[in-house]
Each structure stands twice: as C-alpha cells, then as structure tokens.
Tab-separated table of C-alpha atoms and ligand atoms in Angstrom:
chain	number	residue	atom	x	y	z
A	1	MET	CA	138.572	146.802	65.400
A	2	SER	CA	137.547	143.474	66.966
A	3	ALA	CA	139.264	140.242	65.910
A	4	PRO	CA	137.341	138.097	63.418
A	5	GLU	CA	135.293	135.258	64.896
A	6	PRO	CA	137.293	132.019	64.806
A	7	GLN	CA	136.017	129.420	62.384
A	8	ARG	CA	134.336	126.421	63.981
A	9	TYR	CA	134.556	122.687	63.365
A	10	HIS	CA	132.480	119.662	64.247
A	11	VAL	CA	133.950	116.137	64.016
A	12	VAL	CA	131.648	113.112	64.042
A	13	THR	CA	133.389	109.781	64.707
A	14	PHE	CA	132.149	106.302	63.888
A	15	GLY	CA	133.706	102.931	64.696
A	16	CYS	CA	136.811	101.625	66.363
A	17	GLN	CA	139.563	102.947	68.614
A	18	MET	CA	141.739	103.602	65.572
A	19	ASN	CA	139.092	105.987	64.248
A	20	ALA	CA	138.726	107.649	67.646
A	21	HIS	CA	142.479	108.285	67.571
A	22	ASP	CA	142.396	109.507	63.951
A	23	SER	CA	139.701	111.979	65.051
A	24	GLU	CA	141.973	113.220	67.848
A	25	ARG	CA	144.563	114.011	65.165
A	26	ILE	CA	141.989	115.685	62.898
A	27	THR	CA	140.734	117.807	65.788
A	28	GLY	CA	144.280	118.692	66.870
A	29	MET	CA	145.141	119.762	63.324
A	30	LEU	CA	141.998	121.926	62.982
A	31	GLU	CA	142.722	123.626	66.313
A	32	GLN	CA	146.329	124.217	65.317
A	33	ARG	CA	144.938	126.098	62.330
A	34	GLY	CA	143.007	128.384	64.638
A	35	MET	CA	139.633	126.671	64.596
A	36	GLN	CA	137.438	126.095	67.641
A	37	PRO	CA	134.845	123.417	68.412
A	38	ALA	CA	131.259	124.156	67.340
A	39	THR	CA	128.330	123.270	69.561
A	40	SER	CA	126.635	121.322	66.749
A	41	SER	CA	127.044	120.726	63.029
A	42	ASP	CA	124.591	123.591	62.304
A	43	ASP	CA	127.009	125.971	63.935
A	44	ALA	CA	130.148	124.649	62.170
A	45	ASP	CA	132.136	126.058	59.246
A	46	VAL	CA	133.624	122.610	58.702
A	47	VAL	CA	131.986	119.266	59.476
A	48	VAL	CA	134.212	116.178	59.309
A	49	PHE	CA	132.679	112.709	59.323
A	50	ASN	CA	135.260	110.070	60.231
A	51	THR	CA	133.589	106.906	58.992
A	52	CYS	CA	133.643	103.165	59.616
A	53	THR	CA	132.512	100.456	57.221
A	54	VAL	CA	133.241	97.282	59.177
A	55	ARG	CA	129.511	96.547	59.388
A	56	ASP	CA	126.443	97.828	57.555
A	57	LYS	CA	125.024	99.687	60.575
A	58	PRO	CA	127.611	102.504	60.624
A	59	ASP	CA	127.208	102.857	56.839
A	60	GLN	CA	123.471	103.466	57.271
A	61	LYS	CA	124.052	105.876	60.160
A	62	LEU	CA	126.464	107.894	58.047
A	63	TYR	CA	124.035	108.128	55.114
A	64	THR	CA	121.358	109.473	57.459
A	65	GLN	CA	123.766	112.033	58.890
A	66	LEU	CA	125.036	113.060	55.465
A	67	LYS	CA	121.459	113.783	54.401
A	68	GLN	CA	121.036	115.912	57.521
A	69	ALA	CA	124.313	117.681	56.682
A	70	LYS	CA	122.859	118.676	53.318
A	71	GLY	CA	120.153	120.508	55.314
A	72	SER	CA	122.607	122.266	57.628
A	73	LYS	CA	124.728	123.351	54.669
A	74	ARG	CA	121.623	124.743	52.944
A	75	ARG	CA	120.592	126.610	56.115
A	76	ARG	CA	124.027	128.265	56.098
A	77	GLY	CA	123.545	129.360	52.507
A	78	GLY	CA	126.143	126.808	51.349
A	79	ALA	CA	128.865	128.279	53.605
A	80	GLN	CA	129.862	124.999	55.200
A	81	VAL	CA	132.598	122.575	54.222
A	82	ILE	CA	131.696	118.906	54.512
A	83	ALA	CA	134.619	116.482	54.630
A	84	VAL	CA	134.227	112.710	54.851
A	85	GLY	CA	137.181	110.532	55.884
A	86	GLY	CA	137.828	106.981	57.080
A	87	CYS	CA	137.240	103.447	55.883
A	88	LEU	CA	133.877	103.933	54.162
A	89	VAL	CA	135.416	106.543	51.894
A	90	GLU	CA	137.995	104.059	50.663
A	91	ALA	CA	135.351	101.328	50.193
A	92	GLN	CA	132.979	103.615	48.287
A	93	ARG	CA	135.373	105.939	46.546
A	94	ASP	CA	133.557	105.515	43.246
A	95	ILE	CA	130.122	106.504	44.467
A	96	LEU	CA	130.371	108.702	47.568
A	97	LEU	CA	130.951	112.041	45.841
A	98	ARG	CA	128.462	111.148	43.122
A	99	GLU	CA	125.663	110.129	45.515
A	100	PHE	CA	126.324	112.975	47.964
A	101	PRO	CA	127.391	115.920	45.781
A	102	TRP	CA	127.281	118.312	48.742
A	103	VAL	CA	130.388	116.555	50.171
A	104	ASP	CA	133.397	118.801	49.461
A	105	VAL	CA	136.317	116.510	50.350
A	106	ALA	CA	136.619	112.727	50.669
A	107	PHE	CA	139.839	111.278	52.127
A	108	GLY	CA	140.851	107.691	52.947
A	109	PRO	CA	142.274	106.679	56.354
A	110	GLY	CA	145.829	106.759	55.010
A	111	ARG	CA	145.494	110.391	53.846
A	112	ILE	CA	144.585	112.138	57.111
A	113	SER	CA	147.933	113.843	57.462
A	114	ASP	CA	147.118	115.982	54.402
A	115	LEU	CA	143.581	116.974	55.375
A	116	GLY	CA	144.732	120.466	56.387
A	117	ASN	CA	146.162	120.945	52.926
A	118	TYR	CA	143.082	119.555	51.200
A	119	LEU	CA	140.927	122.083	53.041
A	120	GLU	CA	143.361	124.958	52.769
A	121	LEU	CA	144.668	124.509	49.256
A	122	SER	CA	141.295	125.111	47.758
A	123	ASP	CA	141.317	128.782	48.621
A	124	GLY	CA	145.067	129.194	48.664
A	125	GLU	CA	144.856	131.749	51.423
A	126	GLY	CA	146.872	130.118	54.168
A	127	ALA	CA	145.445	129.674	57.650
A	128	GLY	CA	141.827	128.761	58.150
A	129	VAL	CA	139.526	126.736	56.020
A	130	GLY	CA	138.314	128.442	52.942
A	131	LEU	CA	137.493	125.596	50.628
A	132	VAL	CA	134.919	126.470	48.026
A	133	PRO	CA	131.937	124.278	48.886
A	134	GLY	CA	130.935	121.920	46.136
A	135	SER	CA	134.387	121.247	44.692
A	136	GLY	CA	134.041	117.523	45.544
A	137	GLU	CA	137.657	116.360	45.628
A	138	GLY	CA	138.643	112.793	46.594
A	139	TYR	CA	141.989	111.666	48.071
A	140	TYR	CA	142.452	107.918	48.418
A	141	GLY	CA	145.029	105.153	48.526
A	142	ILE	CA	145.890	101.936	50.324
A	143	GLY	CA	149.464	101.611	49.082
A	144	ASP	CA	152.581	103.758	49.345
A	145	GLU	CA	150.547	106.974	49.395
A	146	ARG	CA	149.447	106.136	52.962
A	147	VAL	CA	151.164	108.195	55.647
A	148	PHE	CA	151.073	107.808	59.434
A	149	ALA	CA	149.285	110.836	60.856
A	150	SER	CA	151.763	110.918	63.747
A	151	GLU	CA	153.132	114.343	62.801
A	152	LEU	CA	149.770	116.013	63.413
A	153	PRO	CA	149.064	117.578	66.802
A	154	THR	CA	146.515	115.705	68.904
A	155	ARG	CA	143.590	116.886	70.964
A	156	ARG	CA	143.320	114.001	73.423
A	157	GLU	CA	139.911	112.896	74.706
A	158	ARG	CA	141.506	112.017	78.060
A	159	PRO	CA	144.428	114.330	78.949
A	160	HIS	CA	146.409	111.661	80.816
A	161	HIS	CA	145.769	108.881	78.322
A	162	ALA	CA	147.141	108.757	74.778
A	163	TRP	CA	146.658	106.396	71.873
A	164	VAL	CA	149.805	105.682	69.886
A	165	GLN	CA	149.511	104.115	66.458
A	166	ILE	CA	152.240	101.511	65.920
A	167	SER	CA	151.118	99.997	62.615
A	168	MET	CA	148.603	100.486	59.842
A	169	GLY	CA	146.738	97.990	57.658
A	170	CYS	CA	146.443	94.238	58.032
A	171	ASN	CA	147.901	91.226	56.199
A	172	MET	CA	145.334	88.713	57.475
A	173	LYS	CA	142.520	87.515	55.233
A	174	CYS	CA	139.588	87.038	57.613
A	175	ALA	CA	136.736	86.080	55.298
A	176	TYR	CA	134.218	88.554	56.753
A	177	CYS	CA	136.500	91.579	57.094
A	178	ILE	CA	136.816	94.629	54.867
A	179	VAL	CA	139.738	96.193	56.780
A	180	PRO	CA	142.564	94.863	54.545
A	181	ALA	CA	140.738	96.236	51.466
A	182	VAL	CA	140.311	99.716	52.936
A	183	ARG	CA	143.442	100.131	55.047
A	184	GLY	CA	145.880	98.186	52.883
A	185	ARG	CA	148.763	95.885	53.806
A	186	GLU	CA	150.378	96.084	57.197
A	187	ARG	CA	153.112	98.632	57.692
A	188	SER	CA	154.908	99.153	61.005
A	189	ARG	CA	156.062	102.514	62.251
A	190	ALA	CA	159.762	102.822	63.053
A	191	PHE	CA	160.535	101.518	66.558
A	192	SER	CA	162.499	104.592	67.633
A	193	GLU	CA	159.796	106.949	66.348
A	194	ILE	CA	157.186	105.241	68.548
A	195	VAL	CA	159.406	105.356	71.637
A	196	THR	CA	160.248	109.021	71.011
A	197	GLU	CA	156.554	109.889	70.681
A	198	ILE	CA	155.840	108.140	73.994
A	199	GLU	CA	158.721	109.952	75.723
A	200	GLN	CA	157.230	113.237	74.510
A	201	LEU	CA	153.780	112.216	75.721
A	202	ALA	CA	155.228	111.392	79.155
A	203	ALA	CA	156.891	114.827	79.245
A	204	ASP	CA	153.470	116.269	78.413
A	205	GLY	CA	151.916	114.625	81.496
A	206	VAL	CA	150.479	111.484	79.907
A	207	ARG	CA	150.488	108.527	82.331
A	208	GLU	CA	148.813	105.833	80.232
A	209	VAL	CA	149.374	104.834	76.610
A	210	GLY	CA	147.392	102.476	74.395
A	211	LEU	CA	149.364	101.003	71.495
A	212	LEU	CA	147.115	100.750	68.462
A	213	GLY	CA	147.043	98.634	65.321
A	214	GLN	CA	144.730	96.247	63.489
A	215	ASN	CA	147.048	93.405	64.418
A	216	VAL	CA	149.441	94.910	66.973
A	217	ASN	CA	151.351	91.779	67.850
A	218	SER	CA	152.565	91.184	64.303
A	219	TYR	CA	154.264	94.579	64.675
A	220	GLY	CA	157.747	94.695	63.171
A	221	ASN	CA	157.448	91.647	60.895
A	222	GLU	CA	158.479	93.658	57.864
A	223	LEU	CA	161.050	95.886	59.621
A	224	PRO	CA	164.734	95.171	58.869
A	225	ARG	CA	166.106	92.361	61.058
A	226	ASP	CA	169.559	93.816	61.620
A	227	ALA	CA	168.612	97.337	62.706
A	228	GLY	CA	168.118	96.856	66.449
A	229	PRO	CA	164.969	95.939	68.354
A	230	ARG	CA	161.850	95.483	66.215
A	231	THR	CA	159.451	92.930	67.698
A	232	PHE	CA	156.231	93.707	69.571
A	233	ALA	CA	157.634	92.142	72.762
A	234	GLU	CA	160.714	94.387	72.502
A	235	LEU	CA	158.457	97.371	71.945
A	236	LEU	CA	156.464	96.571	75.114
A	237	ARG	CA	159.722	96.421	77.084
A	238	ALA	CA	160.970	99.699	75.595
A	239	VAL	CA	157.701	101.481	76.422
A	240	ASP	CA	157.770	100.011	79.932
A	241	ALA	CA	161.161	101.691	80.393
A	242	VAL	CA	159.870	105.185	79.515
A	243	GLN	CA	159.983	107.339	82.660
A	244	GLY	CA	156.596	108.750	83.632
A	245	ILE	CA	154.455	106.183	81.809
A	246	ASP	CA	152.635	104.187	84.495
A	247	ARG	CA	150.234	102.190	82.361
A	248	VAL	CA	150.611	100.492	78.991
A	249	ARG	CA	147.830	98.726	77.085
A	250	TYR	CA	147.416	97.610	73.507
A	251	THR	CA	144.702	96.633	71.035
A	252	SER	CA	144.026	94.468	69.093
A	253	PRO	CA	146.345	91.473	69.075
A	254	HIS	CA	145.630	88.431	66.900
A	255	PRO	CA	145.576	85.099	68.781
A	256	ALA	CA	147.710	83.465	66.077
A	257	HIS	CA	150.538	85.956	66.738
A	258	MET	CA	150.405	85.852	70.538
A	259	ARG	CA	153.903	84.457	71.011
A	260	ASP	CA	155.603	83.455	74.256
A	261	ASP	CA	157.906	86.492	74.155
A	262	VAL	CA	154.855	88.803	74.218
A	263	ILE	CA	153.292	86.930	77.154
A	264	ALA	CA	156.612	87.064	79.024
A	265	ALA	CA	156.990	90.800	78.374
A	266	MET	CA	153.453	91.400	79.643
A	267	ALA	CA	154.058	89.376	82.773
A	268	GLU	CA	157.450	90.950	83.506
A	269	CYS	CA	156.828	94.632	82.720
A	270	SER	CA	155.189	96.300	85.700
A	271	THR	CA	153.543	99.023	83.612
A	272	VAL	CA	151.935	96.634	81.121
A	273	MET	CA	148.465	96.297	82.577
A	274	PRO	CA	146.839	92.958	83.491
A	275	GLN	CA	144.261	93.252	80.735
A	276	LEU	CA	144.070	91.816	77.242
A	277	HIS	CA	141.545	92.067	74.411
A	278	LEU	CA	141.921	88.823	72.470
A	279	PRO	CA	139.356	88.540	69.658
A	280	ALA	CA	138.095	84.936	69.361
A	281	GLN	CA	135.309	85.602	66.779
A	282	ALA	CA	133.837	82.078	67.086
A	283	GLY	CA	134.090	78.865	69.107
A	284	ALA	CA	133.522	76.147	66.496
A	285	ASN	CA	136.433	74.894	64.425
A	286	ARG	CA	134.513	74.688	61.151
A	287	VAL	CA	133.434	78.332	61.517
A	288	LEU	CA	136.919	79.489	62.549
A	289	LYS	CA	138.312	77.782	59.455
A	290	ALA	CA	135.660	79.306	57.180
A	291	MET	CA	136.467	82.679	58.745
A	292	ARG	CA	140.197	82.012	57.992
A	293	ARG	CA	141.169	82.859	61.551
A	294	THR	CA	144.179	80.487	61.358
A	295	TYR	CA	143.701	78.983	64.850
A	296	THR	CA	141.442	76.324	66.291
A	297	ARG	CA	139.227	76.429	69.361
A	298	GLU	CA	141.791	74.209	71.137
A	299	ARG	CA	144.681	76.537	70.270
A	300	TYR	CA	142.719	79.527	71.505
A	301	LEU	CA	141.929	77.758	74.808
A	302	ASP	CA	145.574	76.661	75.188
A	303	LEU	CA	146.645	80.250	74.649
A	304	VAL	CA	144.236	81.478	77.332
A	305	HIS	CA	145.622	78.813	79.659
A	306	LYS	CA	149.197	79.943	78.984
A	307	ILE	CA	148.324	83.619	79.515
A	308	ARG	CA	146.528	82.856	82.783
A	309	ALA	CA	149.429	80.670	83.959
A	310	ALA	CA	151.714	83.707	83.551
A	311	MET	CA	149.166	86.282	84.844
A	312	PRO	CA	146.483	84.542	86.936
A	313	ASP	CA	144.381	87.662	87.628
A	314	ILE	CA	144.416	89.039	84.078
A	315	SER	CA	141.148	90.369	82.607
A	316	LEU	CA	140.382	88.979	79.169
A	317	SER	CA	137.897	90.444	76.724
A	318	THR	CA	137.026	89.466	73.182
A	319	ASP	CA	135.139	90.098	69.934
A	320	ILE	CA	132.552	87.555	68.763
A	321	ILE	CA	130.595	87.402	65.506
A	322	VAL	CA	127.340	85.425	65.544
A	323	GLY	CA	125.504	84.176	62.485
A	324	PHE	CA	128.510	83.824	60.170
A	325	PRO	CA	127.225	82.227	56.909
A	326	GLY	CA	126.352	78.590	57.495
A	327	GLU	CA	126.765	78.735	61.300
A	328	THR	CA	124.541	75.986	62.755
A	329	GLU	CA	122.813	76.146	66.125
A	330	ALA	CA	125.304	73.577	67.461
A	331	GLU	CA	128.227	75.703	66.224
A	332	PHE	CA	126.725	78.803	67.798
A	333	LEU	CA	126.421	76.895	71.084
A	334	GLU	CA	130.122	76.030	70.816
A	335	THR	CA	130.801	79.782	70.773
A	336	VAL	CA	128.649	80.238	73.880
A	337	ASP	CA	130.540	77.355	75.460
A	338	LEU	CA	133.903	78.933	74.598
A	339	CYS	CA	132.801	82.104	76.401
A	340	GLU	CA	131.754	80.046	79.401
A	341	GLN	CA	135.053	78.178	79.471
A	342	VAL	CA	137.257	81.249	79.116
A	343	ARG	CA	135.113	83.417	81.394
A	344	PHE	CA	135.725	86.718	79.635
A	345	ASP	CA	135.528	89.956	81.625
A	346	GLY	CA	133.698	91.504	78.676
A	347	ALA	CA	132.962	91.021	74.987
A	348	TYR	CA	131.986	93.043	71.946
A	349	THR	CA	129.344	90.983	70.186
A	350	PHE	CA	128.305	91.470	66.570
A	351	SER	CA	125.844	89.975	64.093
A	352	TYR	CA	127.627	89.000	60.912
A	353	SER	CA	127.182	91.757	58.318
A	354	PRO	CA	128.114	91.054	54.662
A	355	ARG	CA	130.714	93.462	53.264
A	356	ALA	CA	130.968	93.816	49.501
A	357	GLY	CA	134.101	92.262	48.050
A	358	THR	CA	134.930	90.045	51.038
A	359	GLU	CA	135.069	86.259	50.739
A	360	ALA	CA	132.118	85.661	53.068
A	361	ALA	CA	129.861	88.096	51.204
A	362	ALA	CA	129.796	85.556	48.359
A	363	MET	CA	128.362	82.843	50.658
A	364	GLU	CA	124.892	84.301	50.172
A	365	ALA	CA	123.189	80.917	49.919
A	366	SER	CA	124.093	80.189	53.536
A	367	PHE	CA	123.353	83.587	55.123
A	368	ILE	CA	121.538	83.263	58.458
A	369	PRO	CA	118.169	85.110	58.604
A	370	ALA	CA	118.332	88.397	60.523
A	371	ALA	CA	115.783	87.281	63.149
A	372	GLU	CA	117.834	84.168	63.914
A	373	GLN	CA	121.053	86.220	64.102
A	374	GLN	CA	119.316	88.524	66.552
A	375	ARG	CA	118.147	85.601	68.709
A	376	ARG	CA	121.701	84.223	68.866
A	377	LEU	CA	123.103	87.658	69.612
A	378	GLU	CA	120.715	88.174	72.537
A	379	HIS	CA	121.514	84.711	73.913
A	380	LEU	CA	125.248	85.435	73.708
A	381	ILE	CA	124.933	88.913	75.228
A	382	ALA	CA	123.021	87.498	78.220
A	383	THR	CA	125.728	84.854	78.768
A	384	VAL	CA	128.600	87.291	78.398
A	385	ARG	CA	126.953	89.816	80.722
A	386	SER	CA	126.332	87.342	83.493
A	387	ILE	CA	129.928	86.057	83.327
A	388	ALA	CA	131.303	89.627	83.294
A	389	ASN	CA	129.227	90.401	86.351
A	390	GLU	CA	130.613	87.399	88.208
A	391	ARG	CA	134.173	88.201	87.102
A	392	HIS	CA	133.878	91.786	88.336
A	393	GLU	CA	132.674	90.562	91.736
A	394	ARG	CA	136.288	89.545	92.454
A	395	PHE	CA	137.160	93.223	92.819
A	396	VAL	CA	134.612	93.869	95.596
A	397	GLY	CA	136.492	94.223	98.876
A	398	ARG	CA	139.783	94.932	97.071
A	399	THR	CA	141.576	98.275	96.955
A	400	GLU	CA	142.491	99.168	93.378
A	401	PRO	CA	144.790	101.938	92.110
A	402	VAL	CA	142.511	104.097	89.950
A	403	LEU	CA	143.688	106.563	87.306
A	404	VAL	CA	141.290	109.484	87.695
A	405	GLU	CA	139.620	110.693	84.476
A	406	GLY	CA	137.406	113.442	85.919
A	407	ALA	CA	133.961	113.993	87.379
A	408	ASP	CA	131.351	111.260	87.056
A	409	ARG	CA	129.513	111.987	83.781
A	410	ARG	CA	126.111	111.690	85.426
A	411	GLY	CA	126.929	114.850	87.312
A	412	ARG	CA	126.793	113.423	90.801
A	413	GLN	CA	129.348	114.402	93.402
A	414	ARG	CA	131.574	111.555	92.278
A	415	LEU	CA	134.724	110.928	90.295
A	416	ARG	CA	135.378	108.408	87.563
A	417	GLY	CA	138.494	106.530	86.557
A	418	ARG	CA	139.868	103.145	85.555
A	419	THR	CA	141.533	100.274	87.350
A	420	PRO	CA	144.625	98.459	86.043
A	421	HIS	CA	142.193	95.895	84.557
A	422	ASN	CA	140.627	98.779	82.577
A	423	VAL	CA	137.325	98.584	84.438
A	424	LYS	CA	135.503	101.884	84.840
A	425	VAL	CA	134.997	102.972	88.452
A	426	ASN	CA	132.742	105.670	89.867
A	427	PHE	CA	133.867	106.681	93.324
A	428	GLU	CA	133.626	109.214	96.097
A	429	GLY	CA	136.857	111.082	96.697
A	430	ASP	CA	138.753	114.316	96.336
A	431	ALA	CA	141.453	113.333	93.834
A	432	VAL	CA	142.099	115.311	90.653
A	433	GLN	CA	142.289	114.269	87.020
A	434	GLY	CA	145.517	112.385	86.322
A	435	ASP	CA	146.048	111.160	89.899
A	436	ILE	CA	146.387	107.468	90.596
A	437	VAL	CA	144.632	106.877	93.937
A	438	PRO	CA	143.645	103.826	96.003
A	439	VAL	CA	139.934	103.104	95.776
A	440	SER	CA	138.124	100.551	97.898
A	441	ILE	CA	135.617	98.717	95.680
A	442	VAL	CA	132.176	98.218	97.223
A	443	HIS	CA	129.979	97.141	94.294
A	444	ALA	CA	130.356	95.583	90.827
A	445	THR	CA	128.227	95.259	87.691
A	446	SER	CA	129.100	93.706	84.321
A	447	GLU	CA	130.206	97.138	83.063
A	448	SER	CA	131.657	99.060	85.987
A	449	LEU	CA	132.568	99.290	89.657
A	450	LEU	CA	131.582	101.542	92.517
A	451	GLY	CA	134.017	102.568	95.253
A	452	ARG	CA	135.366	104.997	97.787
A	453	GLN	CA	138.793	106.639	97.734
A	454	VAL	CA	140.954	105.368	100.574
A	455	VAL	CA	142.253	108.301	102.583
A	456	ALA	CA	145.449	107.775	104.519
A	457	VAL	CA	144.921	108.375	108.249
A	458	ALA	CA	147.607	110.633	109.694
A	459	ALA	CA	149.700	108.943	112.377
A	460	GLY	CA	149.564	110.147	115.977
B	1	SAM	N1	141.869	93.739	63.844
B	1	SAM	C1	140.993	93.494	64.900
B	1	SAM	C2	140.804	92.014	65.055
B	1	SAM	O1	141.205	91.230	64.239
B	1	SAM	O2	140.251	91.640	66.058
B	1	SAM	C3	139.705	94.275	64.797
B	1	SAM	C4	139.052	94.380	63.467
B	1	SAM	S1	137.432	94.984	63.331
B	1	SAM	C5	137.649	96.693	63.195
B	1	SAM	C6	136.684	94.842	64.903
B	1	SAM	C7	135.716	93.710	64.993
B	1	SAM	O3	134.618	93.887	64.135
B	1	SAM	C8	136.256	92.352	64.616
B	1	SAM	O4	137.032	91.785	65.624
B	1	SAM	C9	135.011	91.568	64.342
B	1	SAM	O5	134.521	90.949	65.501
B	1	SAM	C10	134.025	92.633	63.897
B	1	SAM	N2	133.734	92.520	62.457
B	1	SAM	C11	134.581	92.701	61.429
B	1	SAM	N3	133.947	92.472	60.261
B	1	SAM	C12	132.673	92.139	60.559
B	1	SAM	C13	131.530	91.786	59.788
B	1	SAM	N4	131.589	91.718	58.467
B	1	SAM	N5	130.376	91.520	60.439
B	1	SAM	C14	130.305	91.590	61.790
B	1	SAM	N6	131.360	91.900	62.563
B	1	SAM	C15	132.526	92.167	61.965
B	2	SF4	FE1	140.066	92.193	59.876
B	2	SF4	FE2	141.080	89.824	60.517
B	2	SF4	FE3	142.723	91.873	59.953
B	2	SF4	FE4	141.300	91.885	62.215
B	2	SF4	S1	142.908	90.397	61.667
B	2	SF4	S2	141.549	93.594	60.764
B	2	SF4	S3	139.425	90.903	61.608
B	2	SF4	S4	141.347	90.879	58.533
C-alpha cells in the first residue's frame, strides 16, 4: 500500500521583518508536523495569511486575497483550512471572522506558538491538520497570554542567515502607529535564552544573525537589574563572542534609545556590521513632536554625527512618513533637507495612513489630500534614490567580503550575496551558498552592486 499524500500548506506573508520571521516559524512548525509546501493556495490543504496592519494598503491587499481564498476553498469542496494571523487579526478581532466566515482560525501575533494546536485540536487526531473548515475560532491577546514563538522550529528563507527575536511589543506612543495596540507592551526575552539560541544557530551553520524587535535598543529595560548582563549593548557583545557567527545586525532601534554604550559596542565588536537602520520619520521639529517621536531634528543629526565619528564608513538607512496630518510644504522640505544632510544609503518611504484608534487618526481636519501626499512621496523618493546611488558609488573599485546567498534570481550565470553594509551584490564567481568571498565591485546603483569574485592567484 502506498503512503498517503502529505498534506500541503501555503503561507502568505505581509509586512515587516518581524512578520517574515514569524512566517519562518509557522512554516517550520507545519513542516515538523509532516506538511509540505504547496505550489499555490489552490493546491493547499492549509492556507495561512500572516497579516500586517501598519498601513491601509496591506489591509486592502489581504481583503482581496481573502475573497480569492473563498473561491479556492469552494473549488476544493470546502476541504481547505484558512488561518489568518498577525497584526490585522488583533486590530480587527471583532469583525474578521464575522466578515469572512470562511476563515477557520484567527490568531494574534502573540499566539503563534499555539497555531499547531489550534489546527490540530479541532480534529483531535494528532499529527496533520484536520480542522473542520468553518469552525471560525479566534485566539487573541496582547498581555500575558503572549508567548515568544522561539520554541518552534524554523524554516529559514536564507540558510546561513537567521532572524532572532529579542523582544516583543513596544512601549512608545508614536501618534501614527498601531503597533503598541496590536503587539502590546514591550517584553524582553531572557538574555541567556537569546545567546543559547544563537549558539545553536551557529552550530547549525548560520553565519549571520539579525536581532529583531520593534524597539531593539530598549531591550532589557524591564529585566531584573541584579541578574547579570541585560542591556542591548551587553547583548551585542555577547553575540559577538559566539563562535561561528561572522555577522550581526539588528532592526529597528529607536533614535531616542541609541545610547553611547550601544555605539561603542557596535564600533568595537568586529562581527557587528557597519550598517544601521535608524528611523527618522520626519525632519521638522513640530511634526516630530506631533508624532511623539521624543527627539528633535538637532538630536537626530547629533546622533548621526556621533555614530559616524565612531564608524566613519557606516551605512545608514531610515524610515520616513510624508503627509503626516498638518505637515506643511516647508515642513516636508525640512524632511527632504534632513535626508540630504544625513546622506542615507537607503530609505523606506511611506505616505501617512490613518489607523483607527491611534492619536493621529483623530486629526482628520488636518489630513493631507492623497494627491499631495503622493507628490511629496515621489519628490522624496527621487531625492533618496539619487543620494543612495551616490553613496553606493564609494564601493566601486573596492573589494568587499560577500556572504553568498545563492544563484542570481534572474537566472543568469551569476551569484548573489550581501556586503557587510548589507548591500545586495550580483557577481560572477564560483563560490557556494554560505561562503564569504572577496568580490571586486565594478558598478553601483541605488539598490545594488555588481562585481566579480577575486580569485587568488597561485604563487610560483
Ligand atoms: N518600530 C519600528 C520603528 O519605530 O521604526 C518600526 C515600526 S513600523 C512596523 C515600520 C514603519 O512603518 C515605521 O517606521 C513608519 O515609518 C511606518 N509607519 C507606521 N505607521 C504608519 C502609518 N500610520 N502610516 C504610514 N507609515 C507608518
Ligand atoms: Fe510604532 Fe513608534 Fe513603537 Fe516604532 S517606536 S513600533 S513607530 S510606536
């Protein structure tokens, strides 16, 4: 008798790095339970949507995909489990299951570690997913019910790179942001647990780790003060000491918590890469204050100065929101000017999007019209792109150690990888995934580099 066909899953991920990592855990857990990836949602026994609700756009995308999922479930005669997780679920817990009754399970971002049980418990048969479609259960919580999903196995997107969650939630009160409402107050993972996970990753062949949190550099604030090391700077030093880990990055820090001890640890630890994502959000003091960012333009620029004094070649990137309620043209131009002064290597740029329940969503009278937001966004993108292009030119003619990720996605006879500054490189060479090889850079754009692997010439 032939073995039964394995059940298949399809995971659709929206949003930030944290979600990408949560999806790695979800996928790892499903595979541990004997499932295999499907080629599309039509072909899947279980479809998991891991959602984002930071802006309206991902919300709309999800609704479209959920409507399509209703079709795929119907085509399979109802034999498909649809699970929706992530931030949107927490924000819309009252309406999601009502508006989309074909969704079988809804689970907030703090409840991922139990997803296997939610799917399995419904049929009570052990391994595999046998949930009765249509049961429409919801599992939520932004308080003590939240659990780090660190116990789940992970299916990493890049075999030699791993994300490691160090904290969950956020205690800041940025006026535009829904994250604190959907992910709850900040909680740090135990220091030793993080270091142990990274030691295990190194033993598993991982060479680069990215420490993840909504506000990574306030890590440890609520950990006991007398129980050994607990600050973010101490964590960077401890991770730097893990044998086998060659590259350490982190995202996202908050400028207000970027203390001298963190800058010193970055500068002194050889594995902590010369790259920092430092969200500025805006360049005008009135807007920064209305956003409740807790720093001024001058403090942000001083911080950049301090970081560059310690690490002159560091690459800096940022997040910017244009069209925050009441933002004037002059204030917008101050943001453009901030970008010109700092000379970021890259930036994620967003149009302000009102999120129900946040402070800024109530400033309706001063919302900026969508067409004007779009004009500002395009202006900013053009500025940021041209600066990034110029910044990347500094690499041309240099030889950079590149961590190889695999074959160039466009299928040419080339490899792809990343430099210490986290810039993507496509290059000719014969290295294999996971190698760190010298690559001579011959061309730069605002997004990536082009190069050639340097081959050592044998002596004699
Ligand atoms: N905790 C990180 C921080 O403070 O930088 C990231 C939070 S959020 C997931 C990522 C980015 O989305 C923010 O830095 C901000 O630029 C943007 N964002 C958040 N809320 C937004 C909103 N309502 N409209 C537009 N962009 C928003
Ligand atoms: Fe949102 Fe601000 Fe917290 Fe970042 S620091 S997650 S933008 S509230």
